[in-house]
CSV table of C-alpha atoms and ligand atoms in Angstrom, one decimal:
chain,number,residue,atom,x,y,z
A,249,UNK,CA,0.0,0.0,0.0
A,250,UNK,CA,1.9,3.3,-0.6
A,251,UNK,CA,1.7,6.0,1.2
A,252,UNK,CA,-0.8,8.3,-0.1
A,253,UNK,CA,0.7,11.6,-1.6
A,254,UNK,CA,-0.2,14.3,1.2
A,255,UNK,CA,1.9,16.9,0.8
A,256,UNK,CA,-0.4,19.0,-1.8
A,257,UNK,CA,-3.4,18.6,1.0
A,258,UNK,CA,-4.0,22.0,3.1
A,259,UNK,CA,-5.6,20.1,5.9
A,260,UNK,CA,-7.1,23.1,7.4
A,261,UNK,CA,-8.7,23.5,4.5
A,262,UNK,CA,-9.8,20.2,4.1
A,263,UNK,CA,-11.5,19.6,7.4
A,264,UNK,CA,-13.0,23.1,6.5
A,265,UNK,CA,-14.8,21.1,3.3
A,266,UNK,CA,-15.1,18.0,5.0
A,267,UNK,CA,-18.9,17.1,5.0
A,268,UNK,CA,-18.6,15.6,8.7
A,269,UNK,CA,-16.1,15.3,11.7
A,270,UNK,CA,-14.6,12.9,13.6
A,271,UNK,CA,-17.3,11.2,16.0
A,272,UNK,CA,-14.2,10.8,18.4
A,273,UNK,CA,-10.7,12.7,18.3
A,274,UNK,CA,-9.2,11.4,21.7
A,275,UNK,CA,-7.8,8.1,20.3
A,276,UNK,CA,-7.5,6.8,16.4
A,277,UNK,CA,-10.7,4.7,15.5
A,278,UNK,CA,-11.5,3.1,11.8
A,279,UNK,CA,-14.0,0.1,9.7
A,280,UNK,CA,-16.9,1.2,11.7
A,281,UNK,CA,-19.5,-1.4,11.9
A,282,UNK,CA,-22.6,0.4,13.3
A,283,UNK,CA,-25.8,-0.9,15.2
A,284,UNK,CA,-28.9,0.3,16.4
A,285,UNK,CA,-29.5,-1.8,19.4
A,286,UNK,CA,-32.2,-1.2,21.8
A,287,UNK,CA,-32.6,2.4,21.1
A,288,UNK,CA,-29.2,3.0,20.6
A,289,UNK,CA,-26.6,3.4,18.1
A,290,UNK,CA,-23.0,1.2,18.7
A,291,UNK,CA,-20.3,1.6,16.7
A,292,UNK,CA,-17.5,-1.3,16.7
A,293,UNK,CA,-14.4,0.1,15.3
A,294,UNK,CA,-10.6,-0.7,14.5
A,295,UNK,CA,-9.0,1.2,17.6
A,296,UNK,CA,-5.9,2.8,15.3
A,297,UNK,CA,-2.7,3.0,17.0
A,298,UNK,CA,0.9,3.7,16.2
A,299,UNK,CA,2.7,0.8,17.1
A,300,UNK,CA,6.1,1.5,15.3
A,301,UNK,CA,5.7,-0.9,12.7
A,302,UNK,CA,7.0,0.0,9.4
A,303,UNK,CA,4.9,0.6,6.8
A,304,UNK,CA,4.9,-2.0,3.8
A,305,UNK,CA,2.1,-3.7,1.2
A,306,UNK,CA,0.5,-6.0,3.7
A,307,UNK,CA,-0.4,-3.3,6.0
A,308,UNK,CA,1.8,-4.8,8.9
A,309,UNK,CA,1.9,-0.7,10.1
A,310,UNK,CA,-2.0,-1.7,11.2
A,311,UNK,CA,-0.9,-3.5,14.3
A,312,UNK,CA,-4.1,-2.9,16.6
A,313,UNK,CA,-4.4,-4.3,19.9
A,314,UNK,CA,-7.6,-3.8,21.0
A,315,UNK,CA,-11.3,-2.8,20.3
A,316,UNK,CA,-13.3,-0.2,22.0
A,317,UNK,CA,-17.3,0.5,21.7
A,318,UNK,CA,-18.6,3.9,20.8
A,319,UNK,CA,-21.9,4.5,22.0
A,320,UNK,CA,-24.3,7.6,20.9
A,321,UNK,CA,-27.9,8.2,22.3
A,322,UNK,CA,-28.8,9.4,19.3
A,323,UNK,CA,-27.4,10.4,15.9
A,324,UNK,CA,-27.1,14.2,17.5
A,325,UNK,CA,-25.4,13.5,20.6
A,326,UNK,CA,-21.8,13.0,21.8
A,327,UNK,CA,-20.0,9.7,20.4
A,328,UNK,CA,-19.1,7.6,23.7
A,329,UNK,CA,-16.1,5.8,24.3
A,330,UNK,CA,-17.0,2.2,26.6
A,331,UNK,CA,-13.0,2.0,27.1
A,332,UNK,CA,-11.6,-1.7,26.2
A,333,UNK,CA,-14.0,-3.8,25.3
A,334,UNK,CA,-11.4,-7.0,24.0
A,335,UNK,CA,-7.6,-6.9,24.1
A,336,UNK,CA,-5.7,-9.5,21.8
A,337,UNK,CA,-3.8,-11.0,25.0
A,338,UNK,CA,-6.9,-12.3,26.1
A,339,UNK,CA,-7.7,-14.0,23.3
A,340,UNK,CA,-5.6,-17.2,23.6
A,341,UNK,CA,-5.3,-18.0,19.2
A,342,UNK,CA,-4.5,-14.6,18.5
A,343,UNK,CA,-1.4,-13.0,18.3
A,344,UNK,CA,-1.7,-9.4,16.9
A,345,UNK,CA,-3.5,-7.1,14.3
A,346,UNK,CA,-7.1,-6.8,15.5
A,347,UNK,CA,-8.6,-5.3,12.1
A,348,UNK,CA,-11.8,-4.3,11.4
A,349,UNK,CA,-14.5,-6.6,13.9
A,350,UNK,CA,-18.6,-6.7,13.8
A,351,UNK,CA,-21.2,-7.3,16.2
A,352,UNK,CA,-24.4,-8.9,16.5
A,353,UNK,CA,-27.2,-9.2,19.0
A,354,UNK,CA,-29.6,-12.3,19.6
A,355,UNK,CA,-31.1,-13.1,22.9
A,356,UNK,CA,-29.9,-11.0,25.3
A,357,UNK,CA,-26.6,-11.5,24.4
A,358,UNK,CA,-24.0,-9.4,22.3
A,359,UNK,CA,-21.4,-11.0,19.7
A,360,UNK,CA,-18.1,-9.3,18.7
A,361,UNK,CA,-16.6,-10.8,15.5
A,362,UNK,CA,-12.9,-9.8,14.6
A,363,UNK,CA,-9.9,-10.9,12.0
A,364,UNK,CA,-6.2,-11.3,13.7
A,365,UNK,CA,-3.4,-13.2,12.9
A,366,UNK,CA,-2.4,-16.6,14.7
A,367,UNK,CA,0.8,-17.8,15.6
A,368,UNK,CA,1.4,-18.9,12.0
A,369,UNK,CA,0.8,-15.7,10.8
A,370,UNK,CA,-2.5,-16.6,9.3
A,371,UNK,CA,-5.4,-14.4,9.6
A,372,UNK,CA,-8.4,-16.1,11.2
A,373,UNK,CA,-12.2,-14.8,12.4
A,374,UNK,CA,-12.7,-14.7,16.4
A,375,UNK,CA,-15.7,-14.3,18.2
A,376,UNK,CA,-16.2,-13.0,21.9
A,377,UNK,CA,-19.4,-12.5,24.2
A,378,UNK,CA,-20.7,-10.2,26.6
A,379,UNK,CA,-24.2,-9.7,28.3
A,380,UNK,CA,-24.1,-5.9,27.0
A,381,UNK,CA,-23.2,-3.8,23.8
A,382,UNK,CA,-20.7,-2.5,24.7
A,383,UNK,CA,-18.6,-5.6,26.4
A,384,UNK,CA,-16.2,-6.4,28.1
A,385,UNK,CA,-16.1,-9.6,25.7
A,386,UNK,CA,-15.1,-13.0,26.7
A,387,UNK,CA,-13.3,-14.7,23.5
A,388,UNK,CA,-13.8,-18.0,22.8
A,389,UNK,CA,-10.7,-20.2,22.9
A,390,UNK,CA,-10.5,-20.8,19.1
A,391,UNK,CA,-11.7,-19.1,15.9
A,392,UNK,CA,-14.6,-19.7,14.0
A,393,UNK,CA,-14.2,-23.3,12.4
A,394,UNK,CA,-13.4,-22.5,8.6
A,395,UNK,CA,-12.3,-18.9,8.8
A,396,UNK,CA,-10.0,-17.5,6.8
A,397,UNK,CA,-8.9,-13.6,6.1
A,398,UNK,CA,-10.5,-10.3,7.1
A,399,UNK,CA,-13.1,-8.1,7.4
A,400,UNK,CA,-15.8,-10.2,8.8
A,401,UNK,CA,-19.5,-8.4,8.7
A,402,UNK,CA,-22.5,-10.0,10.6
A,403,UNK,CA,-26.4,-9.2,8.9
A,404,UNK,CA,-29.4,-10.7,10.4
A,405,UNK,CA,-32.1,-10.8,8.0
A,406,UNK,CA,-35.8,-10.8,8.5
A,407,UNK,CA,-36.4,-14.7,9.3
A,408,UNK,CA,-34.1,-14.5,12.3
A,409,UNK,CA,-30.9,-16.0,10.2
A,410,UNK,CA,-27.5,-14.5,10.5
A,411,UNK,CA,-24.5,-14.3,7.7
A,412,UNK,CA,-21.6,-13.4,8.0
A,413,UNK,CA,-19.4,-12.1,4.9
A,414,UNK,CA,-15.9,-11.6,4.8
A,415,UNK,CA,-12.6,-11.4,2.5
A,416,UNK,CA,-9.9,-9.1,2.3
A,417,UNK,CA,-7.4,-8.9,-0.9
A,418,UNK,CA,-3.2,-8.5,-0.3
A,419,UNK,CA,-2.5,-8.0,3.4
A,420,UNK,CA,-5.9,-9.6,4.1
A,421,UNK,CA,-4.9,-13.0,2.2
A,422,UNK,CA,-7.7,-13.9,0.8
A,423,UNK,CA,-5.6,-14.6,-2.5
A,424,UNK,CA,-3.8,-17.1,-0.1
A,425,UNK,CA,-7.1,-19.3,-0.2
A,426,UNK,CA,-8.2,-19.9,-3.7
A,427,UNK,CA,-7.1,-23.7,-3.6
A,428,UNK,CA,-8.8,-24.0,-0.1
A,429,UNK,CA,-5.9,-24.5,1.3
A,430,UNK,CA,-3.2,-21.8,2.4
A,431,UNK,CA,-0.8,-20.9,-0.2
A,432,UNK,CA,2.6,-19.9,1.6
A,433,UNK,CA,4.0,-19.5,-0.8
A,434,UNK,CA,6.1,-15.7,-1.7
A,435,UNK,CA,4.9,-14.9,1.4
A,436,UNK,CA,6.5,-11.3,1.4
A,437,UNK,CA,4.1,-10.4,-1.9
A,438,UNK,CA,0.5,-8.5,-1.1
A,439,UNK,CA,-0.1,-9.6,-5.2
A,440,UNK,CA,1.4,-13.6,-5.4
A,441,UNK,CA,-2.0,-14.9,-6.2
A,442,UNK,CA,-4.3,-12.4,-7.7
A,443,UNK,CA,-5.9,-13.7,-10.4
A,444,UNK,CA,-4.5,-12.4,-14.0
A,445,UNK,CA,-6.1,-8.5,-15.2
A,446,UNK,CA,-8.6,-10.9,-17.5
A,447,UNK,CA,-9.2,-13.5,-15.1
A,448,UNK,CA,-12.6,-13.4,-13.0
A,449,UNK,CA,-11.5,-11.4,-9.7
A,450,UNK,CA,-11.2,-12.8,-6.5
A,451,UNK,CA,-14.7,-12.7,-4.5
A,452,UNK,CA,-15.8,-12.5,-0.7
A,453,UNK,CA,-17.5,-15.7,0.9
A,454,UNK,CA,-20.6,-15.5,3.2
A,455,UNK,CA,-21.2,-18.1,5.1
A,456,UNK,CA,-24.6,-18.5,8.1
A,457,UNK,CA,-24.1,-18.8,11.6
A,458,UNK,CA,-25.3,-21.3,13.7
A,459,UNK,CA,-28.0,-20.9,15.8
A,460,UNK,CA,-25.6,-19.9,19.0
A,461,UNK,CA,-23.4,-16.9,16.6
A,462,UNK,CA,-20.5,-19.0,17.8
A,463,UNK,CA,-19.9,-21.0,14.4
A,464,UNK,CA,-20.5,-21.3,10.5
A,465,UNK,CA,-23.2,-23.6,9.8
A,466,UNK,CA,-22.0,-24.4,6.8
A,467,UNK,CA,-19.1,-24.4,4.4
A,468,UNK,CA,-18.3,-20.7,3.0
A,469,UNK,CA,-19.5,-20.0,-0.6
A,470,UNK,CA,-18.1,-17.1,-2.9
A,471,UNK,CA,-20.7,-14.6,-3.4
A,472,UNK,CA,-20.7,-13.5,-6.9
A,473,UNK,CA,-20.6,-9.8,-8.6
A,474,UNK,CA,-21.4,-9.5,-11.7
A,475,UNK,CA,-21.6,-6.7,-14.5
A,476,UNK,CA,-25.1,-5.6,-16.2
A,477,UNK,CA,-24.8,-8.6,-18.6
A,478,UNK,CA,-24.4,-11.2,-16.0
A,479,UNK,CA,-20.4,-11.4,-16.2
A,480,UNK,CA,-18.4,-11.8,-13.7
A,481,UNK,CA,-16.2,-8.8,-12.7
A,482,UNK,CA,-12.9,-9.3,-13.9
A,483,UNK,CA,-9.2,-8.9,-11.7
A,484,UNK,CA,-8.4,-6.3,-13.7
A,485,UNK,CA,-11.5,-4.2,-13.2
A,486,UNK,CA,-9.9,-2.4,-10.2
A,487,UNK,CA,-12.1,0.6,-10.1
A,488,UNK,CA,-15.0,-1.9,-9.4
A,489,UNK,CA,-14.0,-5.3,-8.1
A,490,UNK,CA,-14.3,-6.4,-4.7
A,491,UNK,CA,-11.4,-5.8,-2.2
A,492,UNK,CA,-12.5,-5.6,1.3
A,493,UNK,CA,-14.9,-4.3,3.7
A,494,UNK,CA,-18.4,-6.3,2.8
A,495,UNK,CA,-21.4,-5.3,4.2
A,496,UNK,CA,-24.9,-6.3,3.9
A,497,UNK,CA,-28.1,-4.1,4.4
A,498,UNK,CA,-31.4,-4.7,3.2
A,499,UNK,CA,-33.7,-2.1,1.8
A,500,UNK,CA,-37.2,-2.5,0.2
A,501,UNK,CA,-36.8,-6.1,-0.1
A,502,UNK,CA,-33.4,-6.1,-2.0
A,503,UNK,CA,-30.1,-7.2,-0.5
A,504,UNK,CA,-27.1,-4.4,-0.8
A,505,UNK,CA,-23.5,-6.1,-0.9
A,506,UNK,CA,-21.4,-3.1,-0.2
A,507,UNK,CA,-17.4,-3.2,-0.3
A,508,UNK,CA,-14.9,-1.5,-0.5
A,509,UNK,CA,-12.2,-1.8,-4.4
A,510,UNK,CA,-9.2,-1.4,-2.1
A,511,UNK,CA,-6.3,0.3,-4.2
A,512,UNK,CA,-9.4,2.3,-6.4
A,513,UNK,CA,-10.3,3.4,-3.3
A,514,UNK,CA,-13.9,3.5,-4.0
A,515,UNK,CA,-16.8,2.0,-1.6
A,516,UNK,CA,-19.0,0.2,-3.9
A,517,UNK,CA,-22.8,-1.5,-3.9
A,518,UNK,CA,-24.1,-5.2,-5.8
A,519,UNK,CA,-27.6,-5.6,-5.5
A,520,UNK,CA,-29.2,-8.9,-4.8
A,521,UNK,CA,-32.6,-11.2,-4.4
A,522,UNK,CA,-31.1,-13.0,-1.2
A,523,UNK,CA,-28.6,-13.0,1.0
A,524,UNK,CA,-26.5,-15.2,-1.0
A,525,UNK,CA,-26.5,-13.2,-4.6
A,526,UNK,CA,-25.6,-13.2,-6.8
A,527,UNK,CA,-25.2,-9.7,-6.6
A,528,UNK,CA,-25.3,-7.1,-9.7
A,529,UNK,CA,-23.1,-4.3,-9.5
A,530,UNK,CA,-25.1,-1.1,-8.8
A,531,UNK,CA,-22.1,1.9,-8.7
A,532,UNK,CA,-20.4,4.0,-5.9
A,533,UNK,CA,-21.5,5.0,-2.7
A,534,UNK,CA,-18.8,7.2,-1.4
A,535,UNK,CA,-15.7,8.5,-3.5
A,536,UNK,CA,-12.2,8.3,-1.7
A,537,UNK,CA,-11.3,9.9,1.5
A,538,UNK,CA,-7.8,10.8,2.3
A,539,UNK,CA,-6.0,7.8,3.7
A,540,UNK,CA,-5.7,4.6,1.8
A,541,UNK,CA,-8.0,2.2,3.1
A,542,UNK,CA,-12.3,3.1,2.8
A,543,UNK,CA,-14.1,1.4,5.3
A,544,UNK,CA,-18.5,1.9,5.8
A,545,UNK,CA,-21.0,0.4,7.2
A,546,UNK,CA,-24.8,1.3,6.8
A,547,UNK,CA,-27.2,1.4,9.4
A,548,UNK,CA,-30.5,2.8,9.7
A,549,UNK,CA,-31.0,5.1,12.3
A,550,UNK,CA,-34.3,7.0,13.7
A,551,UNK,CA,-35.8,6.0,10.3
A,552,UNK,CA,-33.1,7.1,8.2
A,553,UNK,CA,-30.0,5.2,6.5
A,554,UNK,CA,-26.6,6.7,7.6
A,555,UNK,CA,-23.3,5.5,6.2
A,556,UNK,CA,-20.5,4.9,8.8
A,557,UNK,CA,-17.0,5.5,7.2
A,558,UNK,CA,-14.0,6.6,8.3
A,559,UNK,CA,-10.8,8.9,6.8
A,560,UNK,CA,-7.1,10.2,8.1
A,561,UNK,CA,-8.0,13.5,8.2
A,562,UNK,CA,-7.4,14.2,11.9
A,563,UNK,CA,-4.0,12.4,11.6
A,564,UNK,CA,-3.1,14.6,8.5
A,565,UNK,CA,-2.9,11.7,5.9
A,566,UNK,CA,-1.6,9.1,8.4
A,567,UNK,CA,-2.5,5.8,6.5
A,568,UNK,CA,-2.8,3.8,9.3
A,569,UNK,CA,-4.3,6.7,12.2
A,570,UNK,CA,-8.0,7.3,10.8
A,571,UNK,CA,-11.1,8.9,12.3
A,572,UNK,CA,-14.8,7.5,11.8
A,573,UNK,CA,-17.6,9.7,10.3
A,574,UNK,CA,-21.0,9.5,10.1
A,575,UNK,CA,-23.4,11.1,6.7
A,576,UNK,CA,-26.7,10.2,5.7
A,577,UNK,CA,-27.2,8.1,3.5
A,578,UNK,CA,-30.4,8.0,0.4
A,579,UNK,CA,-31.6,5.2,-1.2
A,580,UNK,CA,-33.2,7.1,-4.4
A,581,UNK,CA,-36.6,5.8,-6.0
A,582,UNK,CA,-35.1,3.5,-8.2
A,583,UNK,CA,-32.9,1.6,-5.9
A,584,UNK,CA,-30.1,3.0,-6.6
A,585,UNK,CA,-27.4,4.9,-4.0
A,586,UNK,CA,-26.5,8.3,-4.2
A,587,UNK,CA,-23.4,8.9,-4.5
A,588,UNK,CA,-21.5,10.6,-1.2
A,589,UNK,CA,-18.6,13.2,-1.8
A,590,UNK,CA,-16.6,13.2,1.5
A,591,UNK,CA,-15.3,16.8,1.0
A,592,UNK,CA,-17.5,19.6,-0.5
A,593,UNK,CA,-15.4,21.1,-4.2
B,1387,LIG,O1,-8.0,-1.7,9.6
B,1387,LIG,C1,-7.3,-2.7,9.0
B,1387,LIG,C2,-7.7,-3.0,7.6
B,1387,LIG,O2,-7.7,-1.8,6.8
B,1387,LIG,C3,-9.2,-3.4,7.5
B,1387,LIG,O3,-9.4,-4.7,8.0
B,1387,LIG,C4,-9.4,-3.1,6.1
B,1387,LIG,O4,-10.8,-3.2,5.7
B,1387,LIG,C5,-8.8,-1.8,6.0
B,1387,LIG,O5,-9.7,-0.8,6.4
C-alpha cells in the first residue's frame, strides 16, 4: 500500500470542506460497523494505533491491539467511548493485528466478531461475548471453524438467520485461499496470487451462523458480482472489483453487498434477491477519502440510512491513524445509491 501523496493537501482546508467530523478525536478509530440496538446506536471500530511498525504492502503498520465501543444516544449527541472492550492478549489463538470486527445481537446476548493473525501468521475470524453492547467480551478459545482472512460483517435478515461475509485482498490473504488450502508460498508479496487483469477477480464468501453466533453452519460460498450482462467482474477491473470491507443491508426487499475496491479506493454497492446473490453491480456509494484504506458500514437510524466510514484527516494523511464519520445516506426511487462526496469542491 503506498503512502498516499499528502503533501499537496492543506488540511485546514480540508476539514474546513469536509462534509462531517470525527465522531471521536481522543484516540484513532476506523471500519466502523454500526448498530442500532435497543434504542441506541453502537459503533464497533478498529481502535488505530501507532505501534512502530514499518509501513509495507501487507499493512503490517495496522498493528491494533484492541477494540473499544462507541456509544451515541442518538445520531445528534456525543459519540461515547465504553473503554476496552477485548484486548488480543486475552484471546488465547491470537497473536496481533485486530482489524476491522462486527457485532451482533440475539437473545440478550452481544457478539463481537474480529480478523487477527495466529501464531502462523494466518489471519483467522474470532468471536467473543458479553451480556451488554458495549462488552467487556469474553473470547472464545478458538476461531470460527473454517475462517480465513479479514473483514468479517454479521447481517441478520428478517427470518431470524444470520450471515456473515468476509474477505480481504493483499494483506488480508484472501488470494492465499483460492485452492482452499493456504498458499505460503512468496509470502512477502501482497499480489502472489491475484488472479490475472482478464481472469474473473477474486470474490468474498458469506457463510450463516449457527443458531448460538458461535460457528458457521456451513461451508463458506463465494458470493458473486457480476456486470449488467451477468459477467463476472474481472481482476483487472480495479475501479469496481471487490477488495474488502463487505457489508450487507437490506432495503425495500433487496439485499445491498457493499465493499470496498481497495487500491481504487472507491466504496461500492451489488444488489441482490437473497442474501446469498448473486449480486449485480449497482455503482459508488462514497468516492475516496484521504488515507488509503475506505471502510462503511450502513445502518439505519431514527428512520433514516446513515453511512459509517472513516478517513485520516485528523492524523493529517496518516495511512494507518483514521477517524470515523457518520453522513446520511439516500436510497433514491429507483434503488439505486447516491453517490457521497466526502469533502464539499
Ligand atoms: O483496519 C485494517 C484494515 O484496513 C481493515 O481490515 C481493512 O478493511 C482496511 O480498512
Amino acid at each position: 500500500m503506498p503512502e498516499e501523496r499528502i503533501d499537496h493537501i492543506d488540511f485546514d482546508e480540508l476539514t474546513k470542506n469536509a462534509i462531517s467530523q470525527p465522531l471521536v478525536s481522543h484516540i484513532y478509530t476506523a471500519d466502523p460497523s454500526a448498530h442500532f440496538f435497543n434504542g441506541k446506536i453502537y459503533i464497533y471500530p478498529s481502535h488505530d494505533i501507532d505501534a512502530g511498525e514499518a509501513f509495507d504492502d501487507l499493512g503490517s503498520h495496522f498493528a491494533m491491539e484492541d477494540y473499544h465501543v462507541i456509544s451515541m444516544d442518538s445520531i445528534d449527541s456525543k459519540a461515547v467511548d465504553n473503554g476496552v472492550a477485548l484486548h488480543v492478549d486475552d484471546v488465547p489463538w491470537a497473536e496481533k493485528q485486530m482489524w476491522a470486527p462486527d457485532a451482533a445481537q440475539k437473545d440478550g446476548k452481544y457478539y463481537l466478531y474480529f480478523p487477527a493473525k495466529d501464531y502462523d501468521g494466518i489471519f483467522r475470524i474470532g468471536v467473543a461475548v458479553s451480556d451488554t453492547p458495549i462488552g467487556p467480551f469474553i473470547p472464545q478459545p478458538l476461531p470460527i471453524k473454517n475462517s480465513f482472512s479479514i473483514d468479517p460483517a454479521v447481517f441478520e435478515d428478517e427470518d431470524g438467520s444470520y450471515y456473515m461475509y468476509f474477505g480481504g485482498l493483499w494483506g488480508g490473504q484472501l488470494q492465499r485461499w483460492r485452492t482452499g488450502q493456504f498458499n505460503t508460498e512468496q509470502p512477502e508479496s501482497p499480489t502472489a496470487h491475484i488472479p490475472e487483469d482478464d481472469e474473473p477477480a477474486l470474490l468474498p464468501y458469506v457463510a450463516r451462523l449457527t443458531n448460538d453466533l458461535l460457528e458457521f453452519s456451513e461451508k463458506p460460498k463465494e458470493i458473486q458480482i457480476l456486470d449488467s450482462d451477468g459477467n463476472l467482474l474481472l481482476a483487472g477491473d480495479n475501479d469496481r472489483r471487490f477488495f474488502e470491507a463487505s457489508w450487507m443491508h437490506k432495503n425495500n426487499g433487496k439485499y445491498y453487498f457493499s465493499y470496498s475496491t481497495g487500491d481504487t479506493h472507491f466504496i461500492c454497492y451489488a444488489i441482490g434477491d437473497n442474501p446469498y446473490g448473486p449480486f449485480t453491480y449497482g455503482g459508488r456509494i462514497l468516492e475516496p477519502v484521504v488515507g488509503w484504506t475506505s471502510h462503511h458500514s450502513i445502518c439505519k437510524v431514527e428512520g433514516k440510512w446513515h453511512l459509517f466510514y472513516h478517513d485520516s484527516s485528523l492524523s493529517k494523511g496518516v495511512t494507518h491513524l483514521r477517524s470515523v464519520k457518520m453522513t446520511e445516506l439516500e436510497h433514491l426511487n429507483d434503488g439505486s445509491i447516491k453517490l457521497i462526496s466526502p469533502y464539499k469542491e
